[in-house]
Coordinates of C-alpha atoms and ligand atoms in Angstrom, one line a residue:
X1161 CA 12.4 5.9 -0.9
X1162 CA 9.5 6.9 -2.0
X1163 CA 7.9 10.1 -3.9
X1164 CA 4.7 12.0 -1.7
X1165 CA 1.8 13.1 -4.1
X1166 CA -0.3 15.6 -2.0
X1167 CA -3.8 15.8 -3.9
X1168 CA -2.5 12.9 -6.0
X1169 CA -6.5 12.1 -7.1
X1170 CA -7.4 15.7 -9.0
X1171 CA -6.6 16.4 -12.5
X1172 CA -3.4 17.3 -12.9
X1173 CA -1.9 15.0 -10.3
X1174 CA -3.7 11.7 -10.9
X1175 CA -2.2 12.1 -15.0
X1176 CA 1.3 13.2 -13.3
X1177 CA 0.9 9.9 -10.9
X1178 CA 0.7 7.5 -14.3
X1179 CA 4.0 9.0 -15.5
X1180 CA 5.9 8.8 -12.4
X1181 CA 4.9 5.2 -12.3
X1182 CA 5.5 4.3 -15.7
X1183 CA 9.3 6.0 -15.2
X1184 CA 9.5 3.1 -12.4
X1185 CA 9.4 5.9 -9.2
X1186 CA 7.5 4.6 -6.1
X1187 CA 4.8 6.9 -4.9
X1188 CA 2.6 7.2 -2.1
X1189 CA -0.4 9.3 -2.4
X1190 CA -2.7 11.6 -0.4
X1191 CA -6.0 13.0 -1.1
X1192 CA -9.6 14.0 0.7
X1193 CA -11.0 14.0 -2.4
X1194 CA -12.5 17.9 -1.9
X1195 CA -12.0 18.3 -5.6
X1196 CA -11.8 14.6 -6.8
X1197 CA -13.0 11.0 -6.6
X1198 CA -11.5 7.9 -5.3
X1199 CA -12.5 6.4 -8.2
X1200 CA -9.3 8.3 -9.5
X1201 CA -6.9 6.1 -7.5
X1202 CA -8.3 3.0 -8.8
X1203 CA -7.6 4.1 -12.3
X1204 CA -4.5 5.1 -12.1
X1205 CA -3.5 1.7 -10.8
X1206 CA -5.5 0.1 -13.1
X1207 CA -3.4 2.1 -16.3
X1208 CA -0.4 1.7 -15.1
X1209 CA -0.6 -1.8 -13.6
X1210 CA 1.0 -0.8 -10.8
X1211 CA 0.3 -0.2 -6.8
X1212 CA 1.3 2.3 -4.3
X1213 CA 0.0 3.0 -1.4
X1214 CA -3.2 5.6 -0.5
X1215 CA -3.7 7.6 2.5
X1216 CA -7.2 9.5 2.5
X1217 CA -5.6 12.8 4.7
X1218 CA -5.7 16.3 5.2
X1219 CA -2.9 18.2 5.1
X1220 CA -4.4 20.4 7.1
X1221 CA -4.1 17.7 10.0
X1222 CA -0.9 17.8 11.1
X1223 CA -1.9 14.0 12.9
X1224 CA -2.6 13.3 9.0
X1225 CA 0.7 14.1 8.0
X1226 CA 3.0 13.2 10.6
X1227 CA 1.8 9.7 10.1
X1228 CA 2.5 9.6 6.8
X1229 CA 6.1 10.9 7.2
X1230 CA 6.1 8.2 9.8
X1231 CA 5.0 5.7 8.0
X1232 CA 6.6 6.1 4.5
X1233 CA 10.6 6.9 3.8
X1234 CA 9.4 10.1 1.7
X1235 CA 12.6 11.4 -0.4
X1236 CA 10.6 14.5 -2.1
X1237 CA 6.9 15.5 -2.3
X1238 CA 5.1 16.8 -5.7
X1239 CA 2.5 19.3 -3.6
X1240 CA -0.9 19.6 -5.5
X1241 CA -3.4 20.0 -3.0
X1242 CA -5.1 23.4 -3.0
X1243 CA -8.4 25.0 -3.9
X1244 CA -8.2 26.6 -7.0
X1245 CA -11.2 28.6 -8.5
X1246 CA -10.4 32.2 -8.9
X1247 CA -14.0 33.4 -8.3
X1248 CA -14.8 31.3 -4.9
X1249 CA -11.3 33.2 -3.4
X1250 CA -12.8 36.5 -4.2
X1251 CA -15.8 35.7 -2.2
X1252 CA -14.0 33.3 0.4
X1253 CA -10.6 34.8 0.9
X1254 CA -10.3 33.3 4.5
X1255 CA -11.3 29.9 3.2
X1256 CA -8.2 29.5 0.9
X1257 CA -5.9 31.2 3.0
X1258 CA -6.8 28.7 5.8
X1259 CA -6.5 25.6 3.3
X1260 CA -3.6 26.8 0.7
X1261 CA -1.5 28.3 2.9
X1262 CA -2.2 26.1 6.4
X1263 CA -1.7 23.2 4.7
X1264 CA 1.4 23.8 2.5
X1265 CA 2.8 25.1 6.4
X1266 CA 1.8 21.8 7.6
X1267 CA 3.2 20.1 5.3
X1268 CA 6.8 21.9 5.3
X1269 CA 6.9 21.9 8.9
X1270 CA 6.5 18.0 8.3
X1271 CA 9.1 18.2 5.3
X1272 CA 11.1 19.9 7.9
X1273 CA 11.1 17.5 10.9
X1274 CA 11.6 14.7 8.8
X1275 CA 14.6 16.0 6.7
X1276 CA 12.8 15.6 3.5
X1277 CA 14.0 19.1 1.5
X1278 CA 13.0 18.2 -2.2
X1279 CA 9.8 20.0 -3.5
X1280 CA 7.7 20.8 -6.7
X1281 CA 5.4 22.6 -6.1
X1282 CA 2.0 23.5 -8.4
X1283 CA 2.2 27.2 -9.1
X1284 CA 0.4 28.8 -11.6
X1285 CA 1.1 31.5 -14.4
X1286 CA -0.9 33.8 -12.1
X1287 CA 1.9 34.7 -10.1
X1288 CA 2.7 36.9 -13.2
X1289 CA -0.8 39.1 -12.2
X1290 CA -1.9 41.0 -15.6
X1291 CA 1.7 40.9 -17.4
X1292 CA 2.7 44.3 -19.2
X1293 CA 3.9 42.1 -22.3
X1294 CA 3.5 38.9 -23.7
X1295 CA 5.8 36.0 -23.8
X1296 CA 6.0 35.4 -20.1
X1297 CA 9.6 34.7 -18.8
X1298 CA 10.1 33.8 -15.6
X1299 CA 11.9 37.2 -14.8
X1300 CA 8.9 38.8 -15.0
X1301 CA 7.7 40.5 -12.6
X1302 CA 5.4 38.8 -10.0
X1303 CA 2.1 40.3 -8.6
X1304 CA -1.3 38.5 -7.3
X1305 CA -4.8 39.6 -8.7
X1306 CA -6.9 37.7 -6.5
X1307 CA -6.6 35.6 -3.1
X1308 CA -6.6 32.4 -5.1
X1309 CA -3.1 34.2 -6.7
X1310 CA -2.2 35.4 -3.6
X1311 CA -1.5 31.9 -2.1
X1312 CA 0.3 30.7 -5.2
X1313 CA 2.9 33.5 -5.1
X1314 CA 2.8 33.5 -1.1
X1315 CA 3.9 29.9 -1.5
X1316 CA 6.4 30.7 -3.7
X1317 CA 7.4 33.4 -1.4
X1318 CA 7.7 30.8 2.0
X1319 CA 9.7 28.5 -0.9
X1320 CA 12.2 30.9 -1.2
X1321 CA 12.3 32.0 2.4
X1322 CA 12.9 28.3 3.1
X1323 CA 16.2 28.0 0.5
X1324 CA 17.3 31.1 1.8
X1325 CA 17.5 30.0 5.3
X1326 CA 18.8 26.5 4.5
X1327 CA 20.8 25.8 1.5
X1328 CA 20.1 22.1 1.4
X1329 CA 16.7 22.4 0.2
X1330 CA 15.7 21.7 -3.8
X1331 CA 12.7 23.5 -4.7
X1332 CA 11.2 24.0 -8.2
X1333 CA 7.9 26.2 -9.0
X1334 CA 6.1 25.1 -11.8
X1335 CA 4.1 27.8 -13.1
X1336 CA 1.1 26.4 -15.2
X1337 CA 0.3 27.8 -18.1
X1338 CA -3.4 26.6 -18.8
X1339 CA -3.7 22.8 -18.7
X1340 CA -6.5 21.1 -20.6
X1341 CA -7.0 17.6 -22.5
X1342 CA -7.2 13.9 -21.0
X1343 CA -5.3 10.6 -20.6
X1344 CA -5.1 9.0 -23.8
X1345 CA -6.5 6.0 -22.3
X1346 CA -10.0 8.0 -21.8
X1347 CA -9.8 6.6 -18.5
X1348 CA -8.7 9.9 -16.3
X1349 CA -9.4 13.6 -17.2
X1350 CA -10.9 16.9 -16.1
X1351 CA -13.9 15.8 -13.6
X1352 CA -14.5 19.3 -11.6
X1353 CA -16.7 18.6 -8.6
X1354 CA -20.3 21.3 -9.3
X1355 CA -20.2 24.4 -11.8
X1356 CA -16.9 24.6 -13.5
X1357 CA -15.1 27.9 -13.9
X1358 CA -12.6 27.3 -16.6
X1359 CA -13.0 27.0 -20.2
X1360 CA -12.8 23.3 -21.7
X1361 CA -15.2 22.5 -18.8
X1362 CA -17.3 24.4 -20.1
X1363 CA -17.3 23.8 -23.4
X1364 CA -17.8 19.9 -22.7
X1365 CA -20.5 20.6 -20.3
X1366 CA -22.6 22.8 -23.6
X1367 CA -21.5 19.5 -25.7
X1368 CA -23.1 17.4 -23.1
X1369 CA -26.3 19.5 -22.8
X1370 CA -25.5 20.4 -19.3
X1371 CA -25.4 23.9 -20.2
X1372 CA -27.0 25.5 -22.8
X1373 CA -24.1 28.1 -24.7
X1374 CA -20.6 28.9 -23.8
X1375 CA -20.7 32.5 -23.1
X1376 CA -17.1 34.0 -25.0
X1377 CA -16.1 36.6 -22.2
X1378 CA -15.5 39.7 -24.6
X1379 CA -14.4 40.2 -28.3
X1380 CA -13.1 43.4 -28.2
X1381 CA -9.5 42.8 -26.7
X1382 CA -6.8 44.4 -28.9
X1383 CA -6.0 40.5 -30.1
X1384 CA -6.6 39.4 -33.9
X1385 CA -10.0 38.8 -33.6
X1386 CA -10.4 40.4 -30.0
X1387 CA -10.8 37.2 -27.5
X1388 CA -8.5 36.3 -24.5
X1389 CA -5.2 34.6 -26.0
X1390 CA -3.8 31.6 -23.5
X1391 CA -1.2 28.8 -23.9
X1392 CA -3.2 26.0 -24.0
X1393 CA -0.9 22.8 -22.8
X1394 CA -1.8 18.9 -22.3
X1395 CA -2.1 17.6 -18.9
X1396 CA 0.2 14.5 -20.4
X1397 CA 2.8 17.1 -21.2
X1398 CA 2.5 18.5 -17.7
X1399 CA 3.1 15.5 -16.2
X1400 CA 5.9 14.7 -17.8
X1401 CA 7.2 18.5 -16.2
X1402 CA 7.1 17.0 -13.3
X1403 CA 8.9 13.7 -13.7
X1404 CA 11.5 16.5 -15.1
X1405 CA 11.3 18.7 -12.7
X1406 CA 11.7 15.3 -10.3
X1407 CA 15.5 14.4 -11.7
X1408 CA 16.1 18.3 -11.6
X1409 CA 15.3 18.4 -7.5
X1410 CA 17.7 15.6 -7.1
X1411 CA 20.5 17.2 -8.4
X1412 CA 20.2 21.0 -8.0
X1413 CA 19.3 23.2 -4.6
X1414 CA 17.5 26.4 -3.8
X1415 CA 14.0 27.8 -5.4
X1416 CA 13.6 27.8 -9.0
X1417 CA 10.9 28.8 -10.9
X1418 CA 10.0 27.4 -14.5
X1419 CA 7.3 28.0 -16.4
X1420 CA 5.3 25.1 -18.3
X1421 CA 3.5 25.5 -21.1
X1422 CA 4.1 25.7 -24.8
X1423 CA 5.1 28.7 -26.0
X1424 CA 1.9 28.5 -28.3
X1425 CA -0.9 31.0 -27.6
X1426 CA -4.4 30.3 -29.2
X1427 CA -7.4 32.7 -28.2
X1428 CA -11.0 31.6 -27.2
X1429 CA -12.4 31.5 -30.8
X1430 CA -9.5 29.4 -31.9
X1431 CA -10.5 26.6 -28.9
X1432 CA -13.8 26.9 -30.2
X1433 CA -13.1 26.5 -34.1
X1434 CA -10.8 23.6 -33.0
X1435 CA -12.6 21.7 -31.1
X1436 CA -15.7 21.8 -33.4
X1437 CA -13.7 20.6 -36.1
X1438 CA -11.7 17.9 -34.2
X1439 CA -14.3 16.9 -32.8
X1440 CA -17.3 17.4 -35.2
X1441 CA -19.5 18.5 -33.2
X1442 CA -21.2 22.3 -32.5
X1443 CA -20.7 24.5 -29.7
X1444 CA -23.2 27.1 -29.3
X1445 CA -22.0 29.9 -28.2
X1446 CA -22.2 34.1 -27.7
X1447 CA -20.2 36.9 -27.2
X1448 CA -20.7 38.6 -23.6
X1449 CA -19.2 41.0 -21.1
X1450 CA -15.2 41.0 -20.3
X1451 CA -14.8 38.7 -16.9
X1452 CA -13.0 41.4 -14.3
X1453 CA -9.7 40.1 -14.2
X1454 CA -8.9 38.7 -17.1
X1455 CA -5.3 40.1 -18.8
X1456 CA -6.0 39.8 -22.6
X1457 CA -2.7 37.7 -23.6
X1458 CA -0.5 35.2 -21.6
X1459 CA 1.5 32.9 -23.1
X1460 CA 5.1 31.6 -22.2
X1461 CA 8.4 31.3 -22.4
X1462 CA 9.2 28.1 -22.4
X1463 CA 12.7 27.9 -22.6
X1464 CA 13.8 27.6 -19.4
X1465 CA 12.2 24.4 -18.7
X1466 CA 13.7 22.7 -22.1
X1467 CA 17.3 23.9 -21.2
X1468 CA 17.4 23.0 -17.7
X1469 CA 14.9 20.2 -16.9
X1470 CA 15.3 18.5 -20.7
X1471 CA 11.2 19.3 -21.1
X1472 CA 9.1 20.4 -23.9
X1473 CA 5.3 20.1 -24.8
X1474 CA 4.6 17.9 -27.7
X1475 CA 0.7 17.5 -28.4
X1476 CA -0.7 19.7 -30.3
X1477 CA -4.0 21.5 -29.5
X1478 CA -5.9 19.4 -31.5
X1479 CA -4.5 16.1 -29.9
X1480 CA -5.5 18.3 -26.8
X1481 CA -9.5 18.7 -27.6
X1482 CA -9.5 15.5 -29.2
X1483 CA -8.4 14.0 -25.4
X1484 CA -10.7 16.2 -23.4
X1485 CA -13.9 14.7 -25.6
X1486 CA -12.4 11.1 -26.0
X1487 CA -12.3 11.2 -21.8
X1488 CA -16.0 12.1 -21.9
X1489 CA -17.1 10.2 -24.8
X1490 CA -15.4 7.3 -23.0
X1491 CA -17.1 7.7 -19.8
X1492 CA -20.6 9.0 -20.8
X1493 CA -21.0 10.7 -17.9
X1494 CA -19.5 8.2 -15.6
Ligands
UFG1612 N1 -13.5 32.0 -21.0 C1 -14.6 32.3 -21.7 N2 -15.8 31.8 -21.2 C2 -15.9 31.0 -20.1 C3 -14.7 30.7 -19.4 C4 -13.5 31.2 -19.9 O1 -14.6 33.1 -22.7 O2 -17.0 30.6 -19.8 C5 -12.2 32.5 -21.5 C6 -11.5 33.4 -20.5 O3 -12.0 34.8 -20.6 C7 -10.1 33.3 -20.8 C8 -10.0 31.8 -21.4 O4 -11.3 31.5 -21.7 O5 -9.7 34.1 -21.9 C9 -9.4 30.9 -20.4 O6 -10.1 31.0 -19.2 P1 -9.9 30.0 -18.0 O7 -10.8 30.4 -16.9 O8 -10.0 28.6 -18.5 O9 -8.4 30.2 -17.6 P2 -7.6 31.5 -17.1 O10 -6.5 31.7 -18.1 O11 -8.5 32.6 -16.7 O12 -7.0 30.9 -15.7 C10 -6.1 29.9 -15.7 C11 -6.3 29.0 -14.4 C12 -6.0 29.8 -13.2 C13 -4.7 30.4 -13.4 C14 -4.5 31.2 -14.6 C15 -3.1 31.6 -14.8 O13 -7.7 28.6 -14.3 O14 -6.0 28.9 -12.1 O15 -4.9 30.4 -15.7 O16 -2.9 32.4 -15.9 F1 -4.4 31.2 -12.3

């Protein structure tokens, strides 16, 4: 039996690939490499030494997935694929509605047919919207801020619509905190197809010339010295959520969220001062305008996740910018 990785080729699921095959599970993977490059499937096979098999699908395409289910004895699917920059579902709502939430319907309808009822699925601390205080439990209460949110939390919603109306099915909702670094191997890392949106892609792309300052989106939040405060967390630790969050699906049922991050929260000036230092090297940057939408603290509660799925974070944030550069440094533009 096998484990499905839907968009098994981006960032976060290409590094959560590795671990699953290094903890011995067999995988099979899908991708249409939207957001990615095949050139991720070879690596991963070439890290871990291992082999699984690819399918280059939509999971849009129902044909696409009903062959795979066909195909493959699939015990539980880790579900990645999904567009996932904030500003493009502002100005294309209907475009992330139609991939987000057609294919995750797809692919339960799929789930469904087949009798395959484990999920993890890759939500995101957004579902909190702008959170009232800061650490984030996963009690909170949930809201969406954008349609990129809205799918994430709409997800969730048909998640738990799905455990309600069958009690067989194992769901858990990992809610992302904000994942950054590399492989240590330099081999896999953050590669965002045209301009990125988040912040260590941009801060590699001033180190690499490609653009010419990082712009710090305000300085006057009521923080210690007044920029954004996130929990920073390594994609390697994120991973290893998942291969958690794996043996948890396997033994308990309905929908259950966890948050995954590190408890740490470090603000924009801090990423900034660390990965200069790290890193030696300068970023030039300036202070500009507050970006609409952005809530000026959000960092976890982690506990959840150690109790019941036995996980924790371990790198630090420097081993985190150290990662992200190594990846580049290692590739030189590759
Ligand atoms: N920032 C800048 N300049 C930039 C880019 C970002 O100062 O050019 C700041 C932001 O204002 C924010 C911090 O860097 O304070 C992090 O911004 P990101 O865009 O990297 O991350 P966000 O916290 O805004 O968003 C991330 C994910 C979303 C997810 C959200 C959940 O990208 O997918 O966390 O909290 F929804």
């Amino acid at each position: 039996m096998a484990i499905l990785v839907t968009g098994g080729a981006g960032y976060i699921g290409s590094h959560t690939c590795i671990e699953l095959l290094n903890a011995g599970e067999e995988i099979v993977v899908m991708d249409n490499f939207y957001n990615s490059k095949p050139r991720a499937v070879e690596l991963i096979k070439e890290i871990t030494g291992k082999d699984f098999k690819f399918y280059e699908a939509d999971m849009c395409s129902e044909a696409d997935m009903e062959k795979i289910f066909a195909e493959n004895d699939i015990e539980a699917v880790i579900h990645f694929a999904g567009y996932k920059a904030v500003g493009e579902s502002v100005r294309e709502p209907l475009m992330y509605f139609k991939n987000n939430l057609g294919g995750t319907f797809v692919l339960l309808e799929c789930m469904k047919k087949y009798g395959c009822k484990k999920l993890i699925f890759s939500s995101s601390a957004t579902v909190y919207g702008i959170p009232e205080t800061v650490p984030v439990n996963e009690t909170f209460p949930l809201s969406a801020i954008n349609p990129y949110g809205r799918t994430k939390l709409m997800i969730e919603d048909m998640c738990r619509d799905l455990c309600a109306s069958d009690p067989e099915w194992s769901i858990a909702l990992l809610r992302y905190f904000n994942p950054i670094g590399a492989h240590a191997s330099g081999k896999i890392g953050e590669d965002p197809n045209g301009i990125p949106n988040n912040l260590m892609p941009i801060i590699i792309n001033v180190c690499t010339g490609k653009q010419a300052e990082l712009k710090v989106f305000g300085n006057d939040y009521p923080t210690a010295d007044g920029t954004c405060i996130r929990d920073y967390i390594h994609v390697v630790d994120l991973a290893l959520g998942h291969l958690a969050a794996v043996k948890s699906v396997r033994e308990k049922k309905g929908a259950i969220p966890y948050n995954l991050g590190t408890g740490n929260g470090y603000s924009v000036l801090e990423i900034i001062e660390t990965f200069q230092r790290v890193n030696n090297i300068k970023i030039p940057y300036s202070i500009a305008e507050r970006r609409a939408g952005d809530a000026a603290e959000c960092y976890s509660v982690p506990d959840k996740a150690a109790k019941e799925l036995g996980w924790k974070a371990t790198h630090t944030l420097e081993e985190m910018c150290r990662d992200a550069w190594n990846y580049i440094k290692t590739n030189n533009g590759k």
